[in-house]
Amino acid sequence: MAFKNIRPVSATGALFAPALLWLLTCACGPVYGQAYDVVISQGRVMDPESGLDAVRNVGISGGKIHAISAGALVGKETINARGMVVAPGFIDLHEHGQEDKNYRFQARDGVTTSLELELGTDDVDKWYAAREGTSIINYGVSAGHIPMRIRVMTGQEGTSLSTMNTAVAEAANHREATAEELSRLRGAIEGGLKQGALAEGMGINYTPGASHWEVLEMFRVAARYHAPLQVHLRYSSLLEPQSGVAALEEVIAAEAATGAQLHVAHITSMGLKYTPQFLQIIDGARQRGLDITTECYPYTAASTNLNSAVFDEGWQERYGITYGDLQWAETGERLTPETFARYRRKGGLVVIHEIPAEAVQVAMSSPLVMIASDGLPITGAKIHPRGQGTFARVLGHYVREEKTLDLMTALRKMTLMPAQMLEKRAPAFTDKGRIRVGGDADVTVFDPNRVIDKATYEEPLRYSEGIEFVLVNGVPIVRDGQLVEGKYPGRAARAPISH
């Protein structure tokens, strides 16, 4: 390979040797017989940032990508990726199941970074410490409005889906905060952001007692720390005046008033049949300079706790569904008025069959919409399959079978777009979501002709197929389609700490 326009950089005209060595290593491959830790050989490298889509060899050492070459590279380990796509590792912005059993399903689905940005936590330092050295994939969290609000107003921890829906917590969720409580809540969110939380998470639908002023105050805190807000809108109702459109208008107004960065969670379960109108509103706001993004998962059902505020009186009219559209996650049974009342008192997850297929198609094809699973803790045999199969479903069903979107666009929604959303708050994300020299070696290798989700509503705990290799910080955690045991290369994905 010829190098053009290389000029001496020292006053004496001598080329700076270390810089030349780095250049040769990154551009051409090993120098003086040095081998990379891992070489991914002869795969179709697809990088959404540069647009690269060509057969290349990728050299990885020290957790970083050091070479992308048309020529052969030497590695201590070589992965034969011929006939497969080599893509940036998938970034899931919205995964509630932050445990090893969830991470294992996500790794088999191509995810290398799993983030809990909607519910979040009330103790950021503790949350990160609990996962250090024990995670197969990268992990990150937000400062959570719901759990911090519960702690401020009740004194109890609210960091999980189960504790946030206790009777005490639900009473607080339905009550407006006092001025003193609101002041403490602002301080708690600010403290979490100082501890390096990636974002601020808000689930306004679960806190109906939160006033419009409280929402605005939470946006102000996030804007002060340049933290995106991942927001579950106040309503997904089909009824005016408390419709999903009004809920979207509430947060856009708060964004415009504060200058915050807004990310709307799972737009299809919020918009339902009005999803196209939601996307028009978001597009209009973006054209007028507002920083607003959104996401969806590739399913026609939602899922949440049955004893949450989502199922307060009037839910059937608000969502246009009835008891039979609810599936109890423990058993898979469809509910009746009697079982609804009994399980609501007990508490637990339901799968909600409410999203029109047309809404999913529109969101999948929209350039505004990222992919995120909204996966849940594995607490029942019949939980929603989205935490286990979202990314393979997009690639297999919506790209290959339905041709709803092309492969590069799908990869952009899973990798580059989530990284770009977070990189202003957390500069480490400038090295994720790309296949480029100097970037993190989070890489997913899959067979585009075979990749498919296998998790279903009837059998949700099934691994995706066709994801053949997954590397996290340069360490293979999936090899030949199987999990590699005993490897924990996952690192904290965190914003700079300022306390």
Short mmCIF file of C-alpha atoms in Angstrom, two decimals:
data_model
loop_
_atom_site.label_atom_id
_atom_site.label_comp_id
_atom_site.label_asym_id
_atom_site.label_seq_id
_atom_site.Cartn_x
_atom_site.Cartn_y
_atom_site.Cartn_z
CA MET A 1 0.00 0.00 0.00
CA ALA A 2 1.40 3.39 -0.97
CA PHE A 3 1.26 6.37 1.40
CA LYS A 4 0.92 9.76 -0.25
CA ASN A 5 1.59 13.22 1.08
CA ILE A 6 3.43 12.04 4.22
CA ARG A 7 5.68 14.90 5.25
CA PRO A 8 8.38 15.13 7.93
CA VAL A 9 6.97 16.61 11.13
CA SER A 10 10.19 17.48 12.99
CA ALA A 11 12.33 20.54 12.47
CA THR A 12 15.15 18.35 11.14
CA GLY A 13 12.94 16.64 8.60
CA ALA A 14 12.96 13.27 10.39
CA LEU A 15 9.62 11.52 10.47
CA PHE A 16 8.37 10.91 14.02
CA ALA A 17 8.87 7.14 14.39
CA PRO A 18 6.13 6.30 16.94
CA ALA A 19 3.51 8.10 14.85
CA LEU A 20 4.62 6.21 11.74
CA LEU A 21 4.50 2.90 13.61
CA TRP A 22 0.93 3.61 14.76
CA LEU A 23 -0.10 4.63 11.24
CA LEU A 24 1.33 1.51 9.68
CA THR A 25 -0.21 -0.74 12.31
CA CYS A 26 -3.69 0.73 11.99
CA ALA A 27 -3.74 1.04 8.21
CA CYS A 28 -1.85 -2.02 7.07
CA GLY A 29 -1.82 -4.61 9.81
CA PRO A 30 0.88 -5.99 12.07
CA VAL A 31 4.34 -4.49 12.03
CA TYR A 32 7.44 -6.66 12.38
CA GLY A 33 5.35 -9.83 12.68
CA GLN A 34 3.20 -8.59 15.56
CA ALA A 35 -0.18 -10.32 15.72
CA TYR A 36 -3.48 -8.84 16.85
CA ASP A 37 -5.38 -10.37 19.76
CA VAL A 38 -8.29 -11.21 17.44
CA VAL A 39 -8.73 -10.93 13.69
CA ILE A 40 -12.20 -11.06 12.16
CA SER A 41 -11.46 -12.34 8.69
CA GLN A 42 -13.24 -11.82 5.36
CA GLY A 43 -16.54 -10.56 6.74
CA ARG A 44 -18.86 -8.00 5.16
CA VAL A 45 -17.99 -5.01 7.32
CA MET A 46 -20.90 -2.57 7.63
CA ASP A 47 -20.32 0.73 9.38
CA PRO A 48 -23.31 3.12 9.52
CA GLU A 49 -21.13 6.16 10.24
CA SER A 50 -18.77 5.97 7.26
CA GLY A 51 -21.07 3.98 4.99
CA LEU A 52 -18.43 1.27 4.56
CA ASP A 53 -20.01 -1.91 3.18
CA ALA A 54 -17.27 -4.19 1.89
CA VAL A 55 -15.35 -7.36 2.62
CA ARG A 56 -12.60 -6.48 5.07
CA ASN A 57 -10.40 -7.93 7.80
CA VAL A 58 -10.64 -6.36 11.25
CA GLY A 59 -7.71 -6.43 13.68
CA ILE A 60 -8.43 -6.06 17.38
CA SER A 61 -6.04 -5.62 20.31
CA GLY A 62 -6.44 -4.30 23.84
CA GLY A 63 -10.19 -3.97 23.47
CA LYS A 64 -9.90 -1.59 20.50
CA ILE A 65 -10.17 -1.86 16.73
CA HIS A 66 -6.67 -1.28 15.33
CA ALA A 67 -7.04 -2.21 11.69
CA ILE A 68 -9.68 -2.46 8.96
CA SER A 69 -7.89 -3.88 5.96
CA ALA A 70 -8.54 -5.39 2.55
CA GLY A 71 -5.27 -7.26 3.05
CA ALA A 72 -4.68 -10.25 5.29
CA LEU A 73 -4.06 -9.72 9.01
CA VAL A 74 -2.47 -12.04 11.53
CA GLY A 75 -4.22 -12.76 14.82
CA LYS A 76 -3.64 -14.89 17.89
CA GLU A 77 -7.27 -15.88 17.30
CA THR A 78 -8.95 -15.69 13.92
CA ILE A 79 -12.71 -15.59 13.42
CA ASN A 80 -13.77 -16.67 9.94
CA ALA A 81 -16.64 -14.33 9.08
CA ARG A 82 -16.90 -15.19 5.38
CA GLY A 83 -20.51 -14.79 4.26
CA MET A 84 -21.44 -12.93 7.45
CA VAL A 85 -21.98 -9.28 8.40
CA VAL A 86 -19.52 -7.63 10.79
CA ALA A 87 -21.40 -4.82 12.52
CA PRO A 88 -20.97 -2.57 15.53
CA GLY A 89 -22.31 -4.22 18.67
CA PHE A 90 -25.95 -3.37 19.27
CA ILE A 91 -26.76 -0.75 21.93
CA ASP A 92 -30.04 -1.30 23.79
CA LEU A 93 -31.15 1.97 25.38
CA HIS A 94 -34.08 0.46 27.23
CA GLU A 95 -33.61 -2.81 29.11
CA HIS A 96 -35.11 -3.23 32.57
CA GLY A 97 -33.67 -6.69 33.11
CA GLN A 98 -30.15 -5.80 34.22
CA GLU A 99 -29.13 -9.23 35.49
CA ASP A 100 -26.88 -11.97 34.15
CA LYS A 101 -29.78 -14.08 32.88
CA ASN A 102 -31.02 -11.12 30.84
CA TYR A 103 -27.53 -10.27 29.61
CA ARG A 104 -27.11 -13.83 28.31
CA PHE A 105 -30.23 -13.55 26.17
CA GLN A 106 -29.14 -10.11 25.00
CA ALA A 107 -25.67 -11.32 24.03
CA ARG A 108 -27.24 -14.04 21.89
CA ASP A 109 -29.35 -11.26 20.34
CA GLY A 110 -26.22 -9.28 19.39
CA VAL A 111 -26.36 -6.68 22.18
CA THR A 112 -22.99 -5.51 23.56
CA THR A 113 -24.24 -2.56 25.65
CA SER A 114 -27.42 -2.80 27.74
CA LEU A 115 -28.82 0.36 29.33
CA GLU A 116 -31.61 0.95 31.86
CA LEU A 117 -32.50 4.51 30.95
CA GLU A 118 -36.27 4.72 31.54
CA LEU A 119 -36.86 3.47 35.08
CA GLY A 120 -33.26 4.03 36.20
CA THR A 121 -32.14 3.83 39.81
CA ASP A 122 -32.19 5.85 43.03
CA ASP A 123 -28.55 4.99 43.85
CA VAL A 124 -26.24 5.30 40.84
CA ASP A 125 -22.99 4.42 42.60
CA LYS A 126 -24.51 1.30 44.17
CA TRP A 127 -26.05 0.22 40.87
CA TYR A 128 -22.74 0.34 39.00
CA ALA A 129 -20.79 -1.27 41.83
CA ALA A 130 -23.16 -4.26 41.84
CA ARG A 131 -22.22 -5.15 38.26
CA GLU A 132 -18.51 -4.41 38.21
CA GLY A 133 -16.50 -7.43 37.08
CA THR A 134 -19.54 -9.70 36.79
CA SER A 135 -21.14 -8.64 33.49
CA ILE A 136 -20.70 -10.26 30.10
CA ILE A 137 -21.83 -7.08 28.31
CA ASN A 138 -21.47 -3.35 28.96
CA TYR A 139 -24.06 -1.77 31.26
CA GLY A 140 -25.39 1.66 32.21
CA VAL A 141 -28.20 3.42 34.03
CA SER A 142 -30.08 6.69 34.43
CA ALA A 143 -30.98 8.73 37.48
CA GLY A 144 -34.56 7.53 37.84
CA HIS A 145 -37.39 9.94 38.57
CA ILE A 146 -39.75 7.16 39.68
CA PRO A 147 -37.47 5.42 42.21
CA MET A 148 -36.06 8.71 43.52
CA ARG A 149 -39.57 10.11 43.87
CA ILE A 150 -40.66 7.02 45.82
CA ARG A 151 -37.64 7.29 48.10
CA VAL A 152 -38.18 11.00 48.74
CA MET A 153 -41.90 10.64 49.39
CA THR A 154 -41.97 7.33 51.31
CA GLY A 155 -38.44 6.51 52.44
CA GLN A 156 -38.53 3.10 50.72
CA GLU A 157 -36.27 2.00 47.90
CA GLY A 158 -37.92 2.00 44.50
CA THR A 159 -35.27 0.57 42.23
CA SER A 160 -37.16 -2.41 40.84
CA LEU A 161 -40.40 -2.98 38.99
CA SER A 162 -41.76 -4.88 41.98
CA THR A 163 -40.96 -2.34 44.72
CA MET A 164 -42.20 0.60 42.67
CA ASN A 165 -45.69 -0.90 42.66
CA THR A 166 -46.19 -1.65 46.35
CA ALA A 167 -49.24 -0.10 47.98
CA VAL A 168 -47.10 2.54 49.70
CA ALA A 169 -45.31 3.41 46.47
CA GLU A 170 -48.53 3.56 44.46
CA ALA A 171 -50.06 5.95 46.98
CA ALA A 172 -47.05 8.23 46.47
CA ASN A 173 -47.20 7.81 42.70
CA HIS A 174 -50.76 9.16 42.73
CA ARG A 175 -50.00 12.09 45.05
CA GLU A 176 -48.67 15.51 44.10
CA ALA A 177 -45.31 16.30 45.67
CA THR A 178 -45.11 19.07 48.24
CA ALA A 179 -42.75 21.98 47.68
CA GLU A 180 -40.28 20.47 50.16
CA GLU A 181 -40.47 17.04 48.50
CA LEU A 182 -39.97 18.57 45.08
CA SER A 183 -36.86 20.36 46.30
CA ARG A 184 -35.44 17.11 47.68
CA LEU A 185 -36.33 15.31 44.45
CA ARG A 186 -34.42 17.89 42.41
CA GLY A 187 -31.43 17.34 44.67
CA ALA A 188 -31.67 13.56 44.34
CA ILE A 189 -31.75 13.68 40.53
CA GLU A 190 -28.86 16.13 40.51
CA GLY A 191 -26.89 13.85 42.82
CA GLY A 192 -27.45 10.87 40.51
CA LEU A 193 -26.27 12.84 37.50
CA LYS A 194 -23.15 13.92 39.39
CA GLN A 195 -22.48 10.23 40.06
CA GLY A 196 -22.26 9.62 36.31
CA ALA A 197 -25.77 8.52 35.39
CA LEU A 198 -26.09 8.47 31.62
CA ALA A 199 -29.48 10.16 31.53
CA GLU A 200 -32.54 11.05 33.54
CA GLY A 201 -35.35 8.52 33.34
CA MET A 202 -39.02 9.48 33.66
CA GLY A 203 -42.12 7.28 33.58
CA ILE A 204 -44.82 9.91 33.87
CA ASN A 205 -47.59 7.40 33.13
CA TYR A 206 -46.65 5.64 36.38
CA THR A 207 -46.68 8.83 38.46
CA PRO A 208 -50.05 10.45 37.67
CA GLY A 209 -49.63 12.66 40.74
CA ALA A 210 -46.67 14.45 39.16
CA SER A 211 -47.76 17.94 38.19
CA HIS A 212 -46.80 19.66 34.95
CA TRP A 213 -44.56 21.90 37.07
CA GLU A 214 -42.78 18.88 38.54
CA VAL A 215 -42.12 17.57 35.03
CA LEU A 216 -40.75 20.96 34.00
CA GLU A 217 -38.47 21.04 37.04
CA MET A 218 -37.09 17.59 36.16
CA PHE A 219 -36.36 18.80 32.63
CA ARG A 220 -34.49 21.80 34.05
CA VAL A 221 -32.20 19.55 36.10
CA ALA A 222 -31.45 17.35 33.09
CA ALA A 223 -30.71 20.35 30.89
CA ARG A 224 -28.28 21.74 33.47
CA TYR A 225 -26.23 18.53 33.25
CA HIS A 226 -26.65 18.00 29.49
CA ALA A 227 -28.39 14.71 30.24
CA PRO A 228 -30.97 13.28 27.84
CA LEU A 229 -34.37 12.43 29.33
CA GLN A 230 -35.82 9.05 28.39
CA VAL A 231 -39.52 9.60 28.98
CA HIS A 232 -42.51 7.28 29.14
CA LEU A 233 -45.30 9.71 28.26
CA ARG A 234 -48.10 10.57 30.67
CA TYR A 235 -50.81 8.92 28.57
CA SER A 236 -51.14 6.47 25.72
CA SER A 237 -54.88 7.04 25.68
CA LEU A 238 -56.91 7.13 22.50
CA LEU A 239 -59.39 9.54 24.12
CA GLU A 240 -59.32 13.32 24.06
CA PRO A 241 -58.46 15.49 25.88
CA GLN A 242 -56.13 13.13 27.75
CA SER A 243 -54.73 11.53 24.62
CA GLY A 244 -51.25 10.44 23.73
CA VAL A 245 -50.95 13.53 21.56
CA ALA A 246 -51.52 15.74 24.61
CA ALA A 247 -48.88 13.75 26.50
CA LEU A 248 -46.36 14.26 23.71
CA GLU A 249 -47.16 17.98 23.64
CA GLU A 250 -46.46 18.18 27.40
CA VAL A 251 -42.86 16.96 27.11
CA ILE A 252 -42.12 18.87 23.92
CA ALA A 253 -43.24 22.04 25.67
CA ALA A 254 -40.99 21.20 28.63
CA GLU A 255 -38.09 20.61 26.26
CA ALA A 256 -38.67 23.89 24.45
CA ALA A 257 -38.85 25.78 27.76
CA THR A 258 -35.67 24.27 29.22
CA GLY A 259 -33.41 23.33 26.32
CA ALA A 260 -33.25 19.72 27.51
CA GLN A 261 -32.61 16.73 25.24
CA LEU A 262 -35.73 14.54 24.95
CA HIS A 263 -36.01 10.86 24.03
CA VAL A 264 -39.53 9.41 23.84
CA ALA A 265 -39.70 5.77 24.92
CA HIS A 266 -41.44 3.06 22.83
CA ILE A 267 -43.40 5.33 20.51
CA THR A 268 -45.69 2.60 19.19
CA SER A 269 -47.11 1.65 22.59
CA MET A 270 -47.57 5.35 23.34
CA GLY A 271 -49.02 6.35 19.98
CA LEU A 272 -50.93 3.15 19.15
CA LYS A 273 -52.98 3.94 16.04
CA TYR A 274 -51.78 7.56 16.20
CA THR A 275 -48.11 6.58 15.81
CA PRO A 276 -47.87 8.24 12.34
CA GLN A 277 -49.16 11.50 13.86
CA PHE A 278 -46.65 11.21 16.70
CA LEU A 279 -43.84 10.90 14.19
CA GLN A 280 -45.10 13.94 12.29
CA ILE A 281 -45.08 15.99 15.50
CA ILE A 282 -41.55 14.84 16.39
CA ASP A 283 -40.31 15.56 12.88
CA GLY A 284 -41.80 19.05 13.02
CA ALA A 285 -40.16 19.73 16.38
CA ARG A 286 -36.79 18.55 15.07
CA GLN A 287 -37.09 20.77 12.01
CA ARG A 288 -37.53 23.70 14.37
CA GLY A 289 -34.34 22.92 16.23
CA LEU A 290 -35.52 20.77 19.15
CA ASP A 291 -33.33 17.82 20.12
CA ILE A 292 -35.88 15.01 20.26
CA THR A 293 -35.50 11.33 19.39
CA THR A 294 -37.56 8.20 19.86
CA GLU A 295 -37.46 4.39 19.77
CA CYS A 296 -39.63 1.31 19.28
CA TYR A 297 -39.54 -2.46 19.68
CA PRO A 298 -40.67 -4.77 16.83
CA TYR A 299 -43.76 -6.28 18.49
CA THR A 300 -47.51 -5.68 18.54
CA ALA A 301 -47.77 -6.12 22.32
CA ALA A 302 -46.61 -4.01 25.25
CA SER A 303 -45.96 -5.17 28.83
CA THR A 304 -46.02 -3.71 32.31
CA ASN A 305 -47.12 -4.31 35.89
CA LEU A 306 -50.82 -5.00 36.28
CA ASN A 307 -50.98 -3.15 39.60
CA SER A 308 -49.50 0.06 38.20
CA ALA A 309 -51.32 3.30 37.44
CA VAL A 310 -51.49 2.25 33.78
CA PHE A 311 -54.51 0.11 34.74
CA ASP A 312 -56.35 2.67 36.81
CA GLU A 313 -60.09 2.92 36.21
CA GLY A 314 -61.04 3.51 32.57
CA TRP A 315 -58.10 1.63 31.02
CA GLN A 316 -60.28 -0.31 28.54
CA GLU A 317 -61.63 2.86 26.97
CA ARG A 318 -58.25 4.61 27.03
CA TYR A 319 -56.41 1.84 25.19
CA GLY A 320 -59.23 0.33 23.14
CA ILE A 321 -58.71 -3.17 24.59
CA THR A 322 -60.39 -5.51 27.04
CA TYR A 323 -59.52 -8.24 29.55
CA GLY A 324 -58.86 -10.86 26.89
CA ASP A 325 -56.08 -8.71 25.42
CA LEU A 326 -54.08 -9.11 28.64
CA GLN A 327 -51.79 -12.13 29.08
CA TRP A 328 -50.59 -13.03 32.60
CA ALA A 329 -46.80 -13.43 32.37
CA GLU A 330 -46.54 -16.22 34.93
CA THR A 331 -48.86 -18.63 33.11
CA GLY A 332 -49.67 -17.19 29.68
CA GLU A 333 -53.41 -17.21 30.41
CA ARG A 334 -55.64 -14.49 29.00
CA LEU A 335 -57.43 -12.55 31.72
CA THR A 336 -61.08 -12.29 32.67
CA PRO A 337 -62.74 -9.70 34.95
CA GLU A 338 -62.22 -12.10 37.86
CA THR A 339 -58.57 -12.92 37.21
CA PHE A 340 -57.85 -9.27 36.43
CA ALA A 341 -59.08 -8.23 39.87
CA ARG A 342 -57.22 -11.05 41.63
CA TYR A 343 -53.88 -10.55 39.84
CA ARG A 344 -54.07 -6.77 40.15
CA ARG A 345 -54.19 -7.15 43.92
CA LYS A 346 -51.27 -9.58 43.76
CA GLY A 347 -49.16 -7.58 41.33
CA GLY A 348 -47.10 -8.85 38.43
CA LEU A 349 -46.42 -8.50 34.73
CA VAL A 350 -48.93 -8.73 31.91
CA VAL A 351 -48.39 -8.76 28.16
CA ILE A 352 -50.77 -6.25 26.55
CA HIS A 353 -51.85 -7.03 22.98
CA GLU A 354 -52.71 -3.51 21.89
CA ILE A 355 -50.31 -2.16 19.22
CA PRO A 356 -51.54 -2.14 15.59
CA ALA A 357 -49.22 -3.93 13.16
CA GLU A 358 -49.36 -0.86 10.94
CA ALA A 359 -47.92 1.27 13.74
CA VAL A 360 -44.92 -1.04 14.04
CA GLN A 361 -44.35 -0.95 10.28
CA VAL A 362 -44.45 2.86 10.24
CA ALA A 363 -42.03 3.17 13.16
CA MET A 364 -39.64 0.57 11.72
CA SER A 365 -39.41 2.44 8.43
CA SER A 366 -39.08 5.92 9.95
CA PRO A 367 -35.55 7.41 9.95
CA LEU A 368 -36.40 9.06 13.29
CA VAL A 369 -36.85 5.85 15.25
CA MET A 370 -34.16 3.81 17.02
CA ILE A 371 -34.51 0.19 18.10
CA ALA A 372 -34.74 -0.59 21.83
CA SER A 373 -36.16 -3.69 23.51
CA ASP A 374 -37.85 -2.44 26.70
CA GLY A 375 -36.92 -5.91 27.98
CA LEU A 376 -38.10 -6.96 31.42
CA PRO A 377 -36.69 -8.97 34.32
CA ILE A 378 -37.25 -12.67 33.76
CA THR A 379 -39.87 -13.31 36.44
CA GLY A 380 -42.27 -15.62 34.64
CA ALA A 381 -42.34 -18.38 32.05
CA LYS A 382 -44.51 -16.33 29.67
CA ILE A 383 -42.93 -12.87 29.82
CA HIS A 384 -42.83 -10.67 26.76
CA PRO A 385 -40.29 -11.95 24.17
CA ARG A 386 -38.89 -8.50 23.37
CA GLY A 387 -36.01 -8.71 25.85
CA GLN A 388 -34.82 -11.91 24.21
CA GLY A 389 -35.38 -11.32 20.49
CA THR A 390 -35.77 -7.66 19.53
CA PHE A 391 -32.63 -7.17 17.44
CA ALA A 392 -32.69 -10.49 15.60
CA ARG A 393 -36.38 -9.92 14.87
CA VAL A 394 -35.64 -6.59 13.22
CA LEU A 395 -32.86 -8.13 11.11
CA GLY A 396 -34.65 -11.34 10.22
CA HIS A 397 -38.31 -10.39 9.99
CA TYR A 398 -38.42 -6.70 9.14
CA VAL A 399 -35.24 -6.48 7.00
CA ARG A 400 -34.98 -9.88 5.28
CA GLU A 401 -38.58 -11.09 5.17
CA GLU A 402 -40.77 -7.97 5.13
CA LYS A 403 -38.19 -5.64 3.53
CA THR A 404 -39.61 -2.83 5.65
CA LEU A 405 -36.13 -1.28 5.84
CA ASP A 406 -32.69 -2.01 4.41
CA LEU A 407 -29.91 -3.62 6.41
CA MET A 408 -27.69 -0.55 6.80
CA THR A 409 -30.63 1.54 8.03
CA ALA A 410 -31.52 -1.15 10.56
CA LEU A 411 -27.94 -1.26 11.83
CA ARG A 412 -27.86 2.53 12.13
CA LYS A 413 -30.97 2.38 14.35
CA MET A 414 -29.30 -0.22 16.61
CA THR A 415 -25.80 1.22 16.85
CA LEU A 416 -24.88 4.69 15.63
CA MET A 417 -28.10 6.50 16.54
CA PRO A 418 -28.12 5.36 20.20
CA ALA A 419 -24.41 6.19 20.52
CA GLN A 420 -24.93 9.67 19.07
CA MET A 421 -27.85 10.30 21.43
CA LEU A 422 -25.62 9.69 24.43
CA GLU A 423 -22.20 10.99 23.39
CA LYS A 424 -22.75 14.61 24.43
CA ARG A 425 -23.47 13.45 27.96
CA ALA A 426 -21.02 10.52 27.94
CA PRO A 427 -18.11 11.07 25.51
CA ALA A 428 -17.17 7.37 25.78
CA PHE A 429 -20.00 6.68 23.34
CA THR A 430 -18.05 8.36 20.55
CA ASP A 431 -16.11 5.06 20.45
CA LYS A 432 -19.23 2.88 20.30
CA GLY A 433 -21.74 2.21 17.55
CA ARG A 434 -19.08 2.29 14.84
CA ILE A 435 -16.61 -0.04 13.13
CA ARG A 436 -13.62 2.27 12.89
CA VAL A 437 -9.97 2.35 13.82
CA GLY A 438 -9.66 3.51 17.42
CA GLY A 439 -13.21 2.52 18.31
CA ASP A 440 -14.21 0.08 21.01
CA ALA A 441 -14.09 -3.54 19.88
CA ASP A 442 -17.78 -4.18 20.57
CA VAL A 443 -18.66 -6.20 17.49
CA THR A 444 -21.56 -8.38 16.39
CA VAL A 445 -21.11 -10.90 13.57
CA PHE A 446 -24.28 -12.46 12.12
CA ASP A 447 -25.50 -14.44 9.15
CA PRO A 448 -27.96 -12.16 7.31
CA ASN A 449 -29.61 -15.17 5.67
CA ARG A 450 -30.30 -16.99 8.95
CA VAL A 451 -30.62 -14.39 11.69
CA ILE A 452 -34.05 -14.58 13.33
CA ASP A 453 -35.74 -14.29 16.70
CA LYS A 454 -36.99 -17.54 18.23
CA ALA A 455 -38.64 -16.08 21.34
CA THR A 456 -42.44 -16.00 21.04
CA TYR A 457 -45.35 -15.08 23.31
CA GLU A 458 -45.90 -18.80 23.90
CA GLU A 459 -42.18 -19.65 24.35
CA PRO A 460 -40.40 -16.39 25.20
CA LEU A 461 -37.26 -17.84 26.80
CA ARG A 462 -35.57 -18.94 23.59
CA TYR A 463 -32.30 -17.64 22.19
CA SER A 464 -32.12 -15.88 18.84
CA GLU A 465 -30.39 -17.68 15.98
CA GLY A 466 -27.88 -16.51 13.38
CA ILE A 467 -25.85 -14.29 15.73
CA GLU A 468 -22.60 -16.22 15.38
CA PHE A 469 -19.98 -14.11 17.18
CA VAL A 470 -20.24 -11.27 19.69
CA LEU A 471 -17.19 -9.45 21.06
CA VAL A 472 -17.32 -7.09 24.04
CA ASN A 473 -14.22 -4.94 24.48
CA GLY A 474 -12.41 -7.36 22.17
CA VAL A 475 -13.34 -10.51 24.12
CA PRO A 476 -15.58 -13.09 22.40
CA ILE A 477 -18.65 -13.81 24.55
CA VAL A 478 -20.53 -15.62 21.77
CA ARG A 479 -18.56 -18.01 19.57
CA ASP A 480 -20.09 -20.15 16.81
CA GLY A 481 -23.54 -19.18 18.04
CA GLN A 482 -22.96 -20.30 21.62
CA LEU A 483 -22.26 -18.36 24.81
CA VAL A 484 -18.67 -18.46 26.08
CA GLU A 485 -18.73 -19.31 29.76
CA GLY A 486 -16.57 -17.65 32.40
CA LYS A 487 -15.85 -14.41 30.53
CA TYR A 488 -16.98 -11.07 32.01
CA PRO A 489 -15.55 -8.30 29.81
CA GLY A 490 -18.48 -5.91 30.27
CA ARG A 491 -17.60 -2.43 31.49
CA ALA A 492 -19.56 0.44 32.97
CA ALA A 493 -20.98 2.80 30.37
CA ARG A 494 -21.01 5.97 32.44
CA ALA A 495 -20.92 9.73 32.15
CA PRO A 496 -18.05 11.65 33.76
CA ILE A 497 -18.33 11.74 37.56
CA SER A 498 -18.36 15.18 39.18
CA HIS A 499 -18.66 14.46 42.91
#
